[in-house]
Amino acid sequence: MKSSAMVYHLVAFLVVAIWGSTFVFTKMLLMAGLSPADIFILRFLVAYLLLVLLTSITPLGVGSRRLLCRTWRDELMMIGLGLTGGSIYFLTENAAMLFTTATNTSLIVCSCPLFTMFIVRAVYRDEKTKAHELIGSLLSLAGMALVVLNGHFVLHLSPLGDLLAFSACLCWAVYSLIIKQVSATYSPVFVTRKVFGYGLLTMIPYYLLTDDVINCEALRSADVICNLLFLGCIASLACFVLWNWVIKHLGPVATTNWVYFNPITTIVFAAWLLDERITPYFLLGAVLILAGMYIAARR
């Protein structure tokens, strides 16, 4: 049991490490001329088509090839996953950065483990919040703030932008809650395919209501194609399947706590690819995050 839990925590760490790098690759795609909505659509489309192909020719498809869920209630929950883990989450997160700073957005969005803990405990009254879980989560939250602020302790408040970032934070918390319910009945591969499918479908109203058009000119660049393939195949397809699998075994609270680690990998990749500087505040914050996660995970 203990060795199995270590495997799940290791997988969660790897997934968050990859997701931390996506901010850097997304920034490169934005600089190449793609919009945030375009990046979301293209990465999810690549992931969805590849997942359909894999489930049709490999054993991954066992029990995952069915079109609909067993009940309409379950199907509605899958739509909720597509909204909270796909279209609404990415739109609110990206839109937040149009009205507020990236620092504010990161601080609010990466605090989702704390909200996940409270929401799960509120819905599942039999699951009590333990003192070590709350202390560890707050310690990791403080470390995450140090990493994101990186020595610049000035926040520029923007009600609309901060509200959008908080909406993205709540979206991921609700996504984790729904995953906890559906993972007992459906396989992670089937659930992930539903997330991608409904995430794409629920983006249609956005394109109907705006004049956003995918920049096909940018897709002629080999670097853009490689970045999109990484985001679609690795950061979306592989990571979503593994994340949903870990939630099934560890639960939403323990799994989502790893989101606190996200800014660490983001800054490491930014220092490597974008020549951004690592400061002592980053190192202190990283230590607090790891200490908090260790305390929260203790039995």
Coordinates of C-alpha atoms in Angstrom, one line a residue:
M1 CA 0.0 0.0 0.0
K2 CA 2.8 2.4 0.9
S3 CA 4.8 1.7 -2.2
S4 CA 1.7 2.1 -4.3
A5 CA 1.0 5.5 -2.8
M6 CA 4.6 6.5 -3.6
V7 CA 4.0 5.6 -7.2
Y8 CA 0.9 7.8 -7.4
H9 CA 2.6 10.7 -5.8
L10 CA 5.6 10.3 -8.2
V11 CA 3.2 10.3 -11.2
A12 CA 1.4 13.4 -9.8
F13 CA 4.8 15.2 -9.5
L14 CA 5.8 14.3 -13.1
V15 CA 2.4 15.6 -14.4
V16 CA 2.7 18.9 -12.5
A17 CA 6.3 19.2 -13.6
I18 CA 5.2 18.9 -17.3
W19 CA 2.2 21.3 -16.7
G20 CA 4.6 23.8 -15.2
S21 CA 6.5 23.9 -18.5
T22 CA 3.4 24.5 -20.5
F23 CA 3.3 28.2 -19.5
V24 CA 6.7 28.7 -21.2
F25 CA 5.7 26.8 -24.4
T26 CA 2.3 28.7 -24.4
K27 CA 4.2 32.0 -24.1
M28 CA 6.3 31.0 -27.2
L29 CA 3.1 30.2 -29.1
L30 CA 1.6 33.5 -28.1
M31 CA 4.7 35.3 -29.4
A32 CA 4.4 33.4 -32.6
G33 CA 0.9 34.9 -33.3
L34 CA -1.6 32.3 -31.9
S35 CA -4.3 33.5 -29.5
P36 CA -5.0 31.7 -26.2
A37 CA -8.2 30.2 -27.6
D38 CA -6.4 29.0 -30.7
I39 CA -3.8 27.3 -28.5
F40 CA -6.4 25.6 -26.4
I41 CA -8.4 24.4 -29.4
L42 CA -5.4 23.0 -31.3
R43 CA -3.8 21.2 -28.3
F44 CA -7.1 19.6 -27.3
L45 CA -7.9 18.7 -30.9
V46 CA -4.5 16.9 -31.3
A47 CA -5.0 15.2 -27.9
Y48 CA -8.6 14.1 -28.8
L49 CA -7.8 12.7 -32.2
L50 CA -4.7 10.9 -31.0
L51 CA -6.7 9.4 -28.1
V52 CA -9.5 8.2 -30.4
L53 CA -6.8 6.6 -32.6
L54 CA -5.0 4.9 -29.7
T55 CA -8.2 3.5 -28.2
S56 CA -9.2 2.0 -31.5
I57 CA -5.9 0.1 -32.2
T58 CA -4.6 -0.6 -28.7
P59 CA -5.7 -2.3 -25.4
L60 CA -6.3 1.2 -24.0
G61 CA -9.7 1.0 -25.7
V62 CA -11.0 -1.9 -23.6
G63 CA -14.1 -0.4 -21.9
S64 CA -13.3 3.0 -23.3
R65 CA -14.7 2.8 -26.9
R66 CA -18.3 3.3 -25.9
L67 CA -19.8 6.6 -27.2
L68 CA -22.1 7.6 -24.2
C69 CA -22.1 7.0 -20.5
R70 CA -24.3 4.5 -18.8
T71 CA -26.8 7.2 -17.6
W72 CA -27.7 10.7 -18.7
R73 CA -26.7 12.0 -15.2
D74 CA -23.2 10.6 -15.8
E75 CA -23.2 12.2 -19.3
L76 CA -24.1 15.6 -17.8
M77 CA -21.2 15.2 -15.4
M78 CA -18.8 14.6 -18.3
I79 CA -20.1 17.8 -19.8
G80 CA -19.2 19.5 -16.5
L81 CA -15.7 18.1 -16.8
G82 CA -15.3 19.5 -20.3
L83 CA -16.4 22.9 -19.0
T84 CA -14.5 23.0 -15.7
G85 CA -11.3 21.2 -16.9
G86 CA -11.4 22.5 -20.5
S87 CA -13.1 25.5 -22.1
I88 CA -14.2 27.6 -19.1
Y89 CA -11.0 27.0 -17.1
F90 CA -8.7 27.9 -20.0
L91 CA -10.8 30.9 -21.1
T92 CA -11.1 32.4 -17.6
E93 CA -7.4 31.8 -16.9
N94 CA -6.2 33.4 -20.1
A95 CA -8.8 36.2 -20.0
A96 CA -7.6 37.1 -16.5
M97 CA -4.2 38.0 -17.8
L98 CA -5.8 40.6 -20.0
F99 CA -7.1 42.5 -17.0
T100 CA -4.6 41.7 -14.3
T101 CA -0.9 40.7 -14.0
A102 CA 0.4 37.2 -14.5
T103 CA 1.6 37.2 -10.9
N104 CA -1.9 37.8 -9.6
T105 CA -3.3 35.2 -11.9
S106 CA -0.7 32.6 -10.8
L107 CA -1.2 33.3 -7.1
I108 CA -5.0 32.9 -7.4
V109 CA -5.1 29.9 -9.8
C110 CA -2.4 28.0 -8.0
S111 CA -4.3 28.3 -4.7
C112 CA -6.9 25.8 -6.0
P113 CA -5.7 22.9 -3.7
L114 CA -6.9 24.9 -0.7
F115 CA -10.3 25.5 -2.3
T116 CA -10.5 21.8 -3.4
M117 CA -10.0 20.7 0.2
F118 CA -12.8 22.9 1.4
I119 CA -15.2 22.0 -1.4
V120 CA -14.6 18.2 -1.0
R121 CA -15.0 18.4 2.7
A122 CA -18.2 20.3 2.3
V123 CA -19.7 17.8 -0.2
Y124 CA -18.4 14.7 1.6
R125 CA -19.2 15.3 5.2
D126 CA -17.7 12.0 6.3
E127 CA -14.2 13.3 5.2
K128 CA -12.9 15.5 7.9
T129 CA -10.1 18.0 7.3
K130 CA -7.1 16.9 9.5
A131 CA -4.9 19.5 11.2
H132 CA -1.7 18.3 9.4
E133 CA -3.5 18.5 6.0
L134 CA -4.5 22.1 6.6
I135 CA -1.1 23.1 8.0
G136 CA 0.7 21.5 5.2
S137 CA -1.5 23.1 2.6
L138 CA -1.1 26.6 4.1
L139 CA 2.7 26.1 4.3
S140 CA 2.8 25.1 0.6
L141 CA 0.5 28.1 -0.2
A142 CA 3.0 30.4 1.4
G143 CA 5.9 28.8 -0.4
M144 CA 4.0 29.1 -3.7
A145 CA 3.4 32.8 -3.1
L146 CA 7.2 33.3 -2.5
V147 CA 8.0 31.5 -5.7
V148 CA 5.5 33.4 -7.8
L149 CA 6.2 36.8 -6.3
N150 CA 10.0 36.1 -6.6
G151 CA 11.0 39.0 -4.4
H152 CA 8.5 41.6 -5.8
F153 CA 6.0 41.9 -3.0
V154 CA 3.6 44.3 -4.8
L155 CA 0.2 43.2 -6.1
H156 CA -1.8 45.3 -8.6
L157 CA -5.4 44.5 -7.7
S158 CA -7.9 44.4 -10.5
P159 CA -11.4 43.3 -9.5
L160 CA -12.4 41.9 -13.0
G161 CA -9.1 40.1 -13.6
D162 CA -8.8 38.7 -10.2
L163 CA -12.4 37.5 -10.3
L164 CA -11.7 35.7 -13.6
A165 CA -8.6 34.1 -12.1
F166 CA -10.6 33.0 -9.0
S167 CA -13.2 31.5 -11.4
A168 CA -10.5 29.4 -13.0
C169 CA -9.4 28.3 -9.6
L170 CA -12.9 27.2 -8.7
C171 CA -13.3 25.5 -12.0
W172 CA -10.3 23.2 -11.3
A173 CA -11.6 22.5 -7.8
V174 CA -15.0 21.5 -9.2
Y175 CA -13.3 19.4 -11.8
S176 CA -11.4 17.5 -9.1
L177 CA -14.7 16.9 -7.3
I178 CA -16.5 15.6 -10.3
I179 CA -13.5 13.3 -11.2
K180 CA -13.8 11.8 -7.7
Q181 CA -17.4 10.8 -8.5
V182 CA -17.0 9.5 -12.1
S183 CA -13.7 7.7 -11.6
A184 CA -15.4 5.0 -9.6
T185 CA -17.5 4.0 -12.6
Y186 CA -15.4 4.8 -15.7
S187 CA -11.8 4.3 -16.7
P188 CA -9.4 7.3 -16.8
V189 CA -9.0 6.9 -20.6
F190 CA -12.8 7.1 -21.2
V191 CA -13.1 10.1 -18.8
T192 CA -10.2 11.9 -20.5
R193 CA -11.7 11.4 -24.0
K194 CA -15.0 12.9 -22.7
V195 CA -13.1 15.9 -21.2
F196 CA -11.4 16.6 -24.5
G197 CA -14.5 16.1 -26.6
Y198 CA -16.8 18.3 -24.5
G199 CA -14.0 20.8 -24.0
L200 CA -13.9 21.3 -27.8
L201 CA -17.7 21.3 -28.2
T202 CA -18.2 23.9 -25.5
M203 CA -15.7 26.3 -27.3
I204 CA -18.0 26.6 -30.3
P205 CA -20.1 29.4 -28.7
Y206 CA -16.9 31.4 -28.1
Y207 CA -16.0 31.3 -31.8
L208 CA -19.6 32.2 -32.8
L209 CA -19.7 35.2 -30.5
T210 CA -16.2 36.6 -31.4
D211 CA -14.2 37.3 -34.5
D212 CA -11.3 35.1 -33.4
V213 CA -9.9 33.0 -36.3
I214 CA -7.0 30.5 -36.1
N215 CA -3.8 32.0 -37.4
C216 CA -3.0 29.5 -40.1
E217 CA 0.1 31.5 -41.1
A218 CA 1.7 30.7 -37.7
L219 CA 1.2 27.0 -38.3
R220 CA 3.8 27.0 -41.1
S221 CA 6.6 27.3 -38.5
A222 CA 8.2 24.0 -37.4
D223 CA 8.8 25.4 -33.9
V224 CA 5.0 26.1 -33.6
I225 CA 4.1 22.6 -34.7
C226 CA 6.5 21.0 -32.3
N227 CA 5.3 23.1 -29.4
L228 CA 1.6 22.2 -30.3
L229 CA 2.5 18.5 -30.5
F230 CA 4.1 18.6 -27.1
L231 CA 1.1 20.4 -25.6
G232 CA -1.3 18.1 -27.3
C233 CA 0.4 14.7 -27.0
I234 CA 2.2 15.0 -23.7
A235 CA 0.8 17.9 -21.6
S236 CA -2.8 17.2 -22.6
L237 CA -3.3 13.5 -23.6
A238 CA -0.7 11.8 -21.4
C239 CA -1.0 14.2 -18.4
F240 CA -4.8 14.3 -18.2
V241 CA -5.1 10.5 -18.4
L242 CA -2.4 10.1 -15.6
W243 CA -3.9 12.9 -13.5
N244 CA -7.4 11.4 -13.6
W245 CA -5.8 8.0 -12.8
V246 CA -4.0 9.4 -9.7
I247 CA -7.2 11.2 -8.5
K248 CA -9.0 7.9 -8.7
H249 CA -6.4 6.3 -6.3
L250 CA -5.2 9.2 -4.1
G251 CA -8.4 11.3 -4.0
P252 CA -8.8 15.0 -5.2
V253 CA -7.3 16.7 -2.2
A254 CA -4.0 14.8 -2.0
T255 CA -3.6 14.9 -5.8
T256 CA -4.4 18.6 -6.2
N257 CA -1.9 19.6 -3.5
W258 CA 0.8 18.9 -6.1
V259 CA -0.5 22.0 -8.0
Y260 CA 1.5 24.0 -5.5
F261 CA 4.6 22.6 -7.1
N262 CA 3.6 24.0 -10.5
P263 CA 5.3 27.5 -10.2
I264 CA 8.6 25.8 -9.4
T265 CA 8.8 23.9 -12.7
T266 CA 7.5 27.0 -14.5
I267 CA 10.4 29.1 -13.3
V268 CA 13.0 26.3 -13.9
F269 CA 11.9 26.0 -17.5
A270 CA 11.7 29.8 -17.9
A271 CA 15.3 30.1 -16.6
W272 CA 16.4 27.4 -19.0
L273 CA 14.5 28.5 -22.2
L274 CA 13.8 32.2 -21.6
D275 CA 16.8 33.2 -19.5
E276 CA 14.7 34.3 -16.5
R277 CA 16.6 34.7 -13.2
I278 CA 16.2 32.3 -10.2
T279 CA 16.4 34.2 -6.9
P280 CA 16.8 33.2 -3.2
Y281 CA 13.1 33.8 -2.8
F282 CA 12.4 31.0 -5.3
L283 CA 14.7 28.6 -3.4
L284 CA 13.1 29.4 0.0
G285 CA 9.6 29.1 -1.6
A286 CA 10.5 25.7 -3.1
V287 CA 11.6 24.4 0.3
L288 CA 8.3 25.6 1.9
I289 CA 6.3 23.9 -0.8
L290 CA 8.0 20.6 -0.4
A291 CA 7.8 20.8 3.4
G292 CA 4.1 21.6 3.3
M293 CA 3.4 18.8 0.9
Y294 CA 5.3 16.3 3.1
I295 CA 3.3 17.4 6.1
A296 CA 0.0 17.3 4.3
A297 CA 0.7 13.8 3.0
R298 CA 1.7 12.2 6.3
R299 CA -0.7 9.7 7.8

